[in-house]
Coordinates of N, CA and C in Angstrom, one line a residue:
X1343 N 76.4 -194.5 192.1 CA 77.2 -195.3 191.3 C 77.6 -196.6 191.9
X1344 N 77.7 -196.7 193.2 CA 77.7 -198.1 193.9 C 77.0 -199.1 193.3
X1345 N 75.7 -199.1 193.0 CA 74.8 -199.5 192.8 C 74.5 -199.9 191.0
X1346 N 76.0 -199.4 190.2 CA 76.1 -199.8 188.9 C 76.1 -201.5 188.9
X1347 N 77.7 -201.8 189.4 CA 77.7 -203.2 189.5 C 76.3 -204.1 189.4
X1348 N 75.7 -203.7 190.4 CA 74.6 -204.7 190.9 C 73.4 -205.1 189.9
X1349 N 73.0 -203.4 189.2 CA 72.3 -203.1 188.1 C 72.7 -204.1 186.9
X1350 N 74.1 -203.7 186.6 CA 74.4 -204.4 185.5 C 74.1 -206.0 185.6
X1351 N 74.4 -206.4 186.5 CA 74.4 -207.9 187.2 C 73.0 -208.3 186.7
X1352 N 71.6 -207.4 187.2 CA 70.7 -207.8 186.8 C 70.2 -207.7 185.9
X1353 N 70.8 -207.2 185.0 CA 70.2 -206.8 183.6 C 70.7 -208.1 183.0
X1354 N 72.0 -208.7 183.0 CA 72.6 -209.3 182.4 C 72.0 -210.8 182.7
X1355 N 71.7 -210.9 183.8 CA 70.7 -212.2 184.3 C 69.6 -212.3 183.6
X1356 N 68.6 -211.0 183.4 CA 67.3 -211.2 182.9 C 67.8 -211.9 181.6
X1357 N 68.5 -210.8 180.7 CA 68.8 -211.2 179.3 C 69.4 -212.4 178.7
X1358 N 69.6 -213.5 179.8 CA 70.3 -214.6 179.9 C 68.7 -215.5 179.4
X1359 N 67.8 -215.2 180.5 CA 66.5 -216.1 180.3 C 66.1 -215.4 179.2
X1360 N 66.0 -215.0 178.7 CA 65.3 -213.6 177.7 C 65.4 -214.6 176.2
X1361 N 64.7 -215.0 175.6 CA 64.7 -215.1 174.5 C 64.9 -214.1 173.3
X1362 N 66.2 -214.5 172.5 CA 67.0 -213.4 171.7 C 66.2 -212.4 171.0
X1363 N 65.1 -212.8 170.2 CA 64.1 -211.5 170.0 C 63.4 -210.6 171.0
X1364 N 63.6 -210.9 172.3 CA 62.6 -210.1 173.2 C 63.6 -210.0 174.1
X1365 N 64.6 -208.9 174.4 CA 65.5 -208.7 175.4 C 64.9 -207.9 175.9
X1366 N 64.5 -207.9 177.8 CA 64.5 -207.2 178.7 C 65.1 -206.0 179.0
X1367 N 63.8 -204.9 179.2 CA 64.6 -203.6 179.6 C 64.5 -203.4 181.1
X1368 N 65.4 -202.9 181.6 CA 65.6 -202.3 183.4 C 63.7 -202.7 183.9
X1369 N 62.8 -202.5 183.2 CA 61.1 -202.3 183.6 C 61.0 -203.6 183.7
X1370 N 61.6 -204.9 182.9 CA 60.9 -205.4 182.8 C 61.7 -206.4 183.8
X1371 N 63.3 -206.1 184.4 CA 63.5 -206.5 185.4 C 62.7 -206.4 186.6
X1372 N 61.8 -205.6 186.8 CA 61.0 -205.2 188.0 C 62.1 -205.0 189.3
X1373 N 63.0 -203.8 189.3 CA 63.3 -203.4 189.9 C 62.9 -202.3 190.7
X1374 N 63.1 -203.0 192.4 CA 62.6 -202.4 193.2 C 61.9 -200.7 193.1
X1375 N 61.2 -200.0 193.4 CA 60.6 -198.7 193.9 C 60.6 -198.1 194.8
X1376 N 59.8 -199.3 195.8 CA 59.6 -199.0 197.2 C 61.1 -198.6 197.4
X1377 N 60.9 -197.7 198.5 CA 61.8 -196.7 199.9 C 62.3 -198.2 200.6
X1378 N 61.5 -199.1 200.7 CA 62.0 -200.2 201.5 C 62.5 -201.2 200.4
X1379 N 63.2 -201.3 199.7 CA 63.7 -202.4 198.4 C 64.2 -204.0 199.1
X1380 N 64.0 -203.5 200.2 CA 64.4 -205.1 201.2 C 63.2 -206.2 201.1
X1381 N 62.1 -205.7 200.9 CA 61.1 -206.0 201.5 C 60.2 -206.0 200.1
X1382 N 59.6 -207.2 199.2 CA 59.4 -207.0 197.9 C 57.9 -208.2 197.8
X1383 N 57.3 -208.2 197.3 CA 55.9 -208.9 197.2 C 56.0 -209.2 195.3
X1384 N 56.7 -210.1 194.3 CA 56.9 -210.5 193.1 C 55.2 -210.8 192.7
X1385 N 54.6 -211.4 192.9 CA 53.7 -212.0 192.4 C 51.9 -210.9 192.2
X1386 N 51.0 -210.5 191.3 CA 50.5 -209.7 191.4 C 49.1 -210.4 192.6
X1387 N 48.8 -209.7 193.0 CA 47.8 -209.2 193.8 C 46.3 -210.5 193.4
X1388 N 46.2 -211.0 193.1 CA 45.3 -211.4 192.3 C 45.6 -212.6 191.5
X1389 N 46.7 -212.8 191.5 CA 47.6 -214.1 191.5 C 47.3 -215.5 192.7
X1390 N 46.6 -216.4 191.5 CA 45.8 -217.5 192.3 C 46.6 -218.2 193.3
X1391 N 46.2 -218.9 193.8 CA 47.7 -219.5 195.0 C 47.7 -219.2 195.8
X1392 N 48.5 -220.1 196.8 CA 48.9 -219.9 198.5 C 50.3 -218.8 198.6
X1393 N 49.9 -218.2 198.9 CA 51.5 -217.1 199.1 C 52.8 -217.8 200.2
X1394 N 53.8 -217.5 199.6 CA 55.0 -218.1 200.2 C 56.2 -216.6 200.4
X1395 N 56.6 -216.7 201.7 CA 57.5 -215.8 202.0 C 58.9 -216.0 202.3
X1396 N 59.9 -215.6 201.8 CA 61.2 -216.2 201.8 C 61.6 -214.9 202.7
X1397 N 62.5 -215.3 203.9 CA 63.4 -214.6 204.6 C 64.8 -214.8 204.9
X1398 N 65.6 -213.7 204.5 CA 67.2 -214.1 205.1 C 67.6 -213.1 205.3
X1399 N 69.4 -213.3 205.3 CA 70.1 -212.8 205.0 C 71.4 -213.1 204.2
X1400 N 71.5 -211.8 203.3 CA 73.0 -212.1 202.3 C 74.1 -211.8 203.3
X1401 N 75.2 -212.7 203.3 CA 76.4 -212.3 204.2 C 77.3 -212.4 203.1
X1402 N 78.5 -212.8 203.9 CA 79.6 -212.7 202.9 C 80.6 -214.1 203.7
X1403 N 81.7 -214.6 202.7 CA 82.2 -215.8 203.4 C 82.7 -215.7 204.8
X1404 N 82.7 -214.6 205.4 CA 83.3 -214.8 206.8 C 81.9 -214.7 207.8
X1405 N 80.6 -214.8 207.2 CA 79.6 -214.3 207.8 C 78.9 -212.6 208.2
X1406 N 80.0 -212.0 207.6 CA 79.4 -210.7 208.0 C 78.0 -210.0 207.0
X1407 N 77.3 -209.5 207.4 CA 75.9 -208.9 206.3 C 76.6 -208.3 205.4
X1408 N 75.7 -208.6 204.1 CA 76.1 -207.6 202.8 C 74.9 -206.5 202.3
X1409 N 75.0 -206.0 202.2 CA 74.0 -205.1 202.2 C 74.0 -204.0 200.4
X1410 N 72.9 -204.0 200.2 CA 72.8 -203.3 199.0 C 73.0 -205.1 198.0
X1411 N 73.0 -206.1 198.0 CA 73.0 -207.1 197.6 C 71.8 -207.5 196.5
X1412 N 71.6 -207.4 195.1 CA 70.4 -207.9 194.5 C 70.2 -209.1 195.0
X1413 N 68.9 -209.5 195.3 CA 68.4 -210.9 195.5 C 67.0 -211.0 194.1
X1414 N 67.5 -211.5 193.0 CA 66.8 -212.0 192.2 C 66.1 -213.2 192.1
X1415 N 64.6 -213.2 192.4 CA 63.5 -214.1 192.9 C 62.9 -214.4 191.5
X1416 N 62.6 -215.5 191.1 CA 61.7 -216.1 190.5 C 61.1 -217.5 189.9
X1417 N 59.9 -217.6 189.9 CA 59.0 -218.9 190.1 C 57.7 -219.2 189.1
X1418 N 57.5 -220.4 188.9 CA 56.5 -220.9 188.2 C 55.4 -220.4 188.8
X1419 N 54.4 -220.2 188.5 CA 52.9 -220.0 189.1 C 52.4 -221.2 189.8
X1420 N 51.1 -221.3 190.2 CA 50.7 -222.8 191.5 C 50.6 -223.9 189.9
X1421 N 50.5 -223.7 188.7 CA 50.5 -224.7 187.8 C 51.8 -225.1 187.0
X1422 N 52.7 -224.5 187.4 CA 53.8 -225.3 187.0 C 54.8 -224.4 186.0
X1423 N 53.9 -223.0 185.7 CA 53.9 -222.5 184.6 C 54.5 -221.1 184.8
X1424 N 55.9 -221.0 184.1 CA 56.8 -219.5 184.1 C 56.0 -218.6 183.3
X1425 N 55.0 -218.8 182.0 CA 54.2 -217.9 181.5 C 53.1 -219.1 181.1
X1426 N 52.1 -218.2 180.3 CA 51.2 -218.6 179.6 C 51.6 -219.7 178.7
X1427 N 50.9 -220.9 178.1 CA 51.3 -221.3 177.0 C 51.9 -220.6 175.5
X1428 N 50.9 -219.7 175.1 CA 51.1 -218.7 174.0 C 52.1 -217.2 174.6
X1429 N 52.4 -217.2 175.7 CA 53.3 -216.0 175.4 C 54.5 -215.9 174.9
X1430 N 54.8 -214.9 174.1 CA 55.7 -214.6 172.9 C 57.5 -214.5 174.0
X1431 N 57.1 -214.8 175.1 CA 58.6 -214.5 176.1 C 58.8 -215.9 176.8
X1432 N 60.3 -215.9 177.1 CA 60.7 -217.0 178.2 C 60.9 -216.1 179.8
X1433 N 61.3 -215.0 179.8 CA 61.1 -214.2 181.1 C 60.3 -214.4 182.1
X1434 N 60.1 -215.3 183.2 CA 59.4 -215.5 183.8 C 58.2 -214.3 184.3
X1435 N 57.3 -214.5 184.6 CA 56.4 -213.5 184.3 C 56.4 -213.0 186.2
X1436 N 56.7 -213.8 186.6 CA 56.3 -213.6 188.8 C 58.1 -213.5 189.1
X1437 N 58.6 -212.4 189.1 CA 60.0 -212.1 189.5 C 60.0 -210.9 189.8
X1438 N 61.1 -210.3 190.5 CA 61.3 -209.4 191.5 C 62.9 -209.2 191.7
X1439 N 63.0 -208.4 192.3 CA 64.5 -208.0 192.7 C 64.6 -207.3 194.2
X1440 N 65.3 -207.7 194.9 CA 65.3 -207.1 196.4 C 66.7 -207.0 196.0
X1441 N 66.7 -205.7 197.6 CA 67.8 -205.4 197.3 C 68.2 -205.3 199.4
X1442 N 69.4 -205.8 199.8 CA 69.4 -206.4 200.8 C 69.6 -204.6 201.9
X1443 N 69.0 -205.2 202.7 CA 69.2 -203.8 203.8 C 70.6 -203.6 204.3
X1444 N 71.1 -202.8 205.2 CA 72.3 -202.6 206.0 C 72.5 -203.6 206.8
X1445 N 71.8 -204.3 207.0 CA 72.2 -205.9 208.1 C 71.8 -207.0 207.3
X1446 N 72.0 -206.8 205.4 CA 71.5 -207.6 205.0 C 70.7 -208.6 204.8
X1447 N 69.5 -208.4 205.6 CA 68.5 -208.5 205.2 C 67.3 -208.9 204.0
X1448 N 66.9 -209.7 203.8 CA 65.8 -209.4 202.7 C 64.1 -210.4 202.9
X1449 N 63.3 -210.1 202.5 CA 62.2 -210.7 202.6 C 61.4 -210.2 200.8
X1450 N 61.2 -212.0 200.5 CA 60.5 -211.4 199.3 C 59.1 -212.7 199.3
X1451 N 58.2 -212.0 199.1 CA 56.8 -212.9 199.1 C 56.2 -213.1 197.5
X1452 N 56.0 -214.6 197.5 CA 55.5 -214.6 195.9 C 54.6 -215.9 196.2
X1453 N 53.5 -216.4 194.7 CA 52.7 -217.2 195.3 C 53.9 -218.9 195.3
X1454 N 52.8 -219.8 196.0 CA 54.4 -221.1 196.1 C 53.7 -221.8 194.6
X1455 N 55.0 -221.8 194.4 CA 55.1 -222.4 193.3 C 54.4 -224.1 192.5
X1456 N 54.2 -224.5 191.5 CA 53.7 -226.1 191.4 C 55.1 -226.3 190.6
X1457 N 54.6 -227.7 190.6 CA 55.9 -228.4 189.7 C 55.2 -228.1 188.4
X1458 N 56.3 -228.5 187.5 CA 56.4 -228.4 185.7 C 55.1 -229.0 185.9
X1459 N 54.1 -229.1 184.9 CA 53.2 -229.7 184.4 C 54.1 -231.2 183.9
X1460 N 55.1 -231.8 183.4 CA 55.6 -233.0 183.4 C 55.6 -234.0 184.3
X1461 N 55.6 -233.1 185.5 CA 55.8 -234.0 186.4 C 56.7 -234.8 187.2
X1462 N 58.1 -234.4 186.4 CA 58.9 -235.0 186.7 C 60.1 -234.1 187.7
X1463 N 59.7 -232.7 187.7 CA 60.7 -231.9 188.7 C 60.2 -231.7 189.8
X1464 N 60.1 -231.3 191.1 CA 59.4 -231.0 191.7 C 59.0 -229.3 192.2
X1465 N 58.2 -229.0 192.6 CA 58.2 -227.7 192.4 C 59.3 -227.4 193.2
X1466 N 59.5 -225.6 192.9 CA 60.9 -225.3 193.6 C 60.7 -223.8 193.3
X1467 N 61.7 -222.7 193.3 CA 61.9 -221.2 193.2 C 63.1 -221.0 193.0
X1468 N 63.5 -220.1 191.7 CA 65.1 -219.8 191.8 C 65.3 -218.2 192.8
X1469 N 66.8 -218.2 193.4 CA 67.5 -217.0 193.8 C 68.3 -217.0 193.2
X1470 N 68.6 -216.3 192.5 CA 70.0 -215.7 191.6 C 70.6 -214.1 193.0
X1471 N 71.8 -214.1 193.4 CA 72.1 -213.1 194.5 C 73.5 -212.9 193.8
X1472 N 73.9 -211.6 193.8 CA 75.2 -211.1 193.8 C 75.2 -209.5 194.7
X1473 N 76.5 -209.4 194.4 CA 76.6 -208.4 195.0 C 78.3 -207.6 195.0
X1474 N 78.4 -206.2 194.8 CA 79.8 -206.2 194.5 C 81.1 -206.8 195.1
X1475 N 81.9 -207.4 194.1 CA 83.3 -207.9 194.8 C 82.7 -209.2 195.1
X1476 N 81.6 -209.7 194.8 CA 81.4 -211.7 194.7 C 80.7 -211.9 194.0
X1477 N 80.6 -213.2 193.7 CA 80.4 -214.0 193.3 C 78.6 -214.4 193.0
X1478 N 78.4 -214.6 191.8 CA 77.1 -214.8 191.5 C 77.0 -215.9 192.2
X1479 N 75.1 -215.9 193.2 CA 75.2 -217.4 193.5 C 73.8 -217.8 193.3
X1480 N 73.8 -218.8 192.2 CA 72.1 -218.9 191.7 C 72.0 -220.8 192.6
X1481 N 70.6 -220.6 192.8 CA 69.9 -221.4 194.0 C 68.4 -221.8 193.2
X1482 N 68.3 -223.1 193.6 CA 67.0 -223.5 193.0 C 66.6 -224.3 194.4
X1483 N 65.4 -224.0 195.2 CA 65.0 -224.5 196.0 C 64.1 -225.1 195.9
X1484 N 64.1 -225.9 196.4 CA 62.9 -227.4 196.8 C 62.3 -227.0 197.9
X1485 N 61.1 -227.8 198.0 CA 60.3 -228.2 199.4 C 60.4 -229.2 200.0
X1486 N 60.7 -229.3 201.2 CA 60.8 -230.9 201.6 C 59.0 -231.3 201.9
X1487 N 58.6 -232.5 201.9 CA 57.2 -233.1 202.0 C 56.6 -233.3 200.1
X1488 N 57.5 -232.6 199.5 CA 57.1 -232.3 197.6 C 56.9 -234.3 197.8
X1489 N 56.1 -234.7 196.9 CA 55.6 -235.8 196.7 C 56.9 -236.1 195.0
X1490 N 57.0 -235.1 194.5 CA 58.1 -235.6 193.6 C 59.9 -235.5 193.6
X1491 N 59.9 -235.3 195.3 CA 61.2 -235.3 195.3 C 61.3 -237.0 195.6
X1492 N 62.7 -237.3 195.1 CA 63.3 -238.6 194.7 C 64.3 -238.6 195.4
X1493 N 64.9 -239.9 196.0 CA 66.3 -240.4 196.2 C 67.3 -239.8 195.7
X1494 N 67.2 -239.8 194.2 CA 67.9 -239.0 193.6 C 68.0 -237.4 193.4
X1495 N 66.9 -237.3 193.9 CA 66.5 -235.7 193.8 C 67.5 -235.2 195.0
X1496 N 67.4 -236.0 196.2 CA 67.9 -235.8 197.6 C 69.7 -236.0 197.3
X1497 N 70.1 -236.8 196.8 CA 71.4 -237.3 196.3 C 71.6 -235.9 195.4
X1498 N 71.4 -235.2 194.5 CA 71.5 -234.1 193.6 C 71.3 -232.6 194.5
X1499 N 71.1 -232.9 195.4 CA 70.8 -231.4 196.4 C 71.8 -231.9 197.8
X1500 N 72.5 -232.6 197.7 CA 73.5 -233.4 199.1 C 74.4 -232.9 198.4
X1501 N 74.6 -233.0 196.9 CA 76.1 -232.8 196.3 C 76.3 -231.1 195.6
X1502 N 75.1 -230.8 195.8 CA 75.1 -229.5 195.3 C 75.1 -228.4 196.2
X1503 N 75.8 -227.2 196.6 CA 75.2 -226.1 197.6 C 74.4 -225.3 197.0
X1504 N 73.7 -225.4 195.7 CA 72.9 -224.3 195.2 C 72.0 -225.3 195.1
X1505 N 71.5 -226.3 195.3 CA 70.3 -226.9 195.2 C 70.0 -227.2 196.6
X1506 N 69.0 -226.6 197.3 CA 68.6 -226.4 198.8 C 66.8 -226.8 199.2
X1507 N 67.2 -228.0 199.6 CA 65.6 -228.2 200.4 C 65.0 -227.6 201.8
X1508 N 64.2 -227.1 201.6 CA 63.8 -226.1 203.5 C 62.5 -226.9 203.4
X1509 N 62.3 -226.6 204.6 CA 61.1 -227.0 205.2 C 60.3 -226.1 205.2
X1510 N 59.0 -225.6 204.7 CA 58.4 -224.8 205.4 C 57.4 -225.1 206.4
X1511 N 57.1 -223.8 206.6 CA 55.8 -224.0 208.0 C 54.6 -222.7 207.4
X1512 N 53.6 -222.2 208.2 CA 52.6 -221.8 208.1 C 52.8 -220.4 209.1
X1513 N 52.6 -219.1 208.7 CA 52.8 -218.4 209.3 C 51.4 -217.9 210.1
X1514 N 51.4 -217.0 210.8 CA 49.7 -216.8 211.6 C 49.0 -216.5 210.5
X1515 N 48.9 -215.3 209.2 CA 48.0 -215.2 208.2 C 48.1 -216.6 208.0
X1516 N 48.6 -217.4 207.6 CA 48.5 -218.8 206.8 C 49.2 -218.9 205.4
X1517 N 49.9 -218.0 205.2 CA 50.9 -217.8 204.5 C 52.3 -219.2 204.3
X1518 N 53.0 -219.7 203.6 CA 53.9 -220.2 203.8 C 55.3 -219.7 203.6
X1519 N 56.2 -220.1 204.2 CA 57.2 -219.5 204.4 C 58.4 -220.3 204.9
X1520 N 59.5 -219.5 204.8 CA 60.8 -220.2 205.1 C 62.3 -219.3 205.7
X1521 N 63.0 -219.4 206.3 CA 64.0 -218.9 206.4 C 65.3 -219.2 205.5
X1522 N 66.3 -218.7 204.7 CA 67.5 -218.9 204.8 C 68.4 -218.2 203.9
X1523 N 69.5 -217.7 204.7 CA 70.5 -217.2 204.8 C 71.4 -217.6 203.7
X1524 N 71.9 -216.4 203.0 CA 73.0 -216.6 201.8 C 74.2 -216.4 201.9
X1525 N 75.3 -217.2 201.7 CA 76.6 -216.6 201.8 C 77.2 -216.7 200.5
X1526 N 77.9 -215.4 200.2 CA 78.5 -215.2 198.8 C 79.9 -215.2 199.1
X1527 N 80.9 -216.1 198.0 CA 82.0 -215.9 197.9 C 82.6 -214.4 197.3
X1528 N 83.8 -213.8 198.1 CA 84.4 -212.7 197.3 C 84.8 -213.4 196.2
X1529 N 85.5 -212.4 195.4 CA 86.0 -212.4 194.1 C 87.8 -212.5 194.6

């Protein structure tokens, strides 16, 4: 029953992006299975693209780990694209749910993302993280080197804490990847 809060949290998130004729069931949140729910791979197998690995940890405002924490991941595909042209849903189709370990912990791998086909955003990945007793905290990340981040892109991510540029680097597979850590306000 600990673990109601959290559920509901994510149900209520999906159904948020969910276009009103097609509401999300618990399946199509893709919540975790694995014995290890820390540790989550969103994007399928076969899914074109460079793979990107996100690492942190959820804490809490004094810095201590939070643990049992959903970390809700999701991203465009390498063309810009949350679904197909013709699909009948807004639900992003490459999403996941971790759920943070006892030292709050989490690692979720999906492919890296492109920008909108417009052109005008630069690519990025959302985190949506809660966890009982705080505060939803949704995060849209950038890459730094993105050829469409702007002055103003940089000025809009200085004034915001949920809009975050990381750097990544290249891991030995050749994977990309990043570190960083979340801290959630209590309630």
């Amino acid at each position: 029953m600990k673990q109601l809060p959290c559920v509901l949290a994510l149900i209520s998130l999906f159904a948020l992006t969910a276009a009103c004729d097609d509401p999300p069931s618990i399946t199509d949140a893709r919540a975790p299975s694995d014995p290890d729910s820390s540790r989550i791979t969103i994007c399928e197998p076969h899914e074109p693209g460079e793979r990107l690995t996100i690492r942190g940890r959820v804490l809490d405002d004094r810095g201590m780990p939070l643990s049992k924490a959903a970390v809700i991941a999701y991203n465009a595909d390498r063309n810009g694209l949350y679904n197909p042209p013709d699909s009948p849903t807004r639900v992003p189709r490459i999403r996941g749910v971790a759920v943070s370990a006892d030292d709050g912990s989490f690692r979720v791998t999906t492919v890296r993302p492109g920008a909108y086909p417009s052109g005008t955003d630069p690519a990025h990945l959302h985190l949506e993280v809660v966890a009982p007793a705080h505060h939803l905290r949704s995060m849209e990340i950038w890459f730094e080197g993105d050829p469409l981040i702007t002055a103003e892109h940089r000025r809009r991510a200085a004034a915001s804490p949920n809009t975050v540029l990381v750097e990544l680097s290249r891991a030995p597979s050749g994977a990309w990847e990043f570190s960083r850590d979340i801290r959630l306000q209590g309630n």
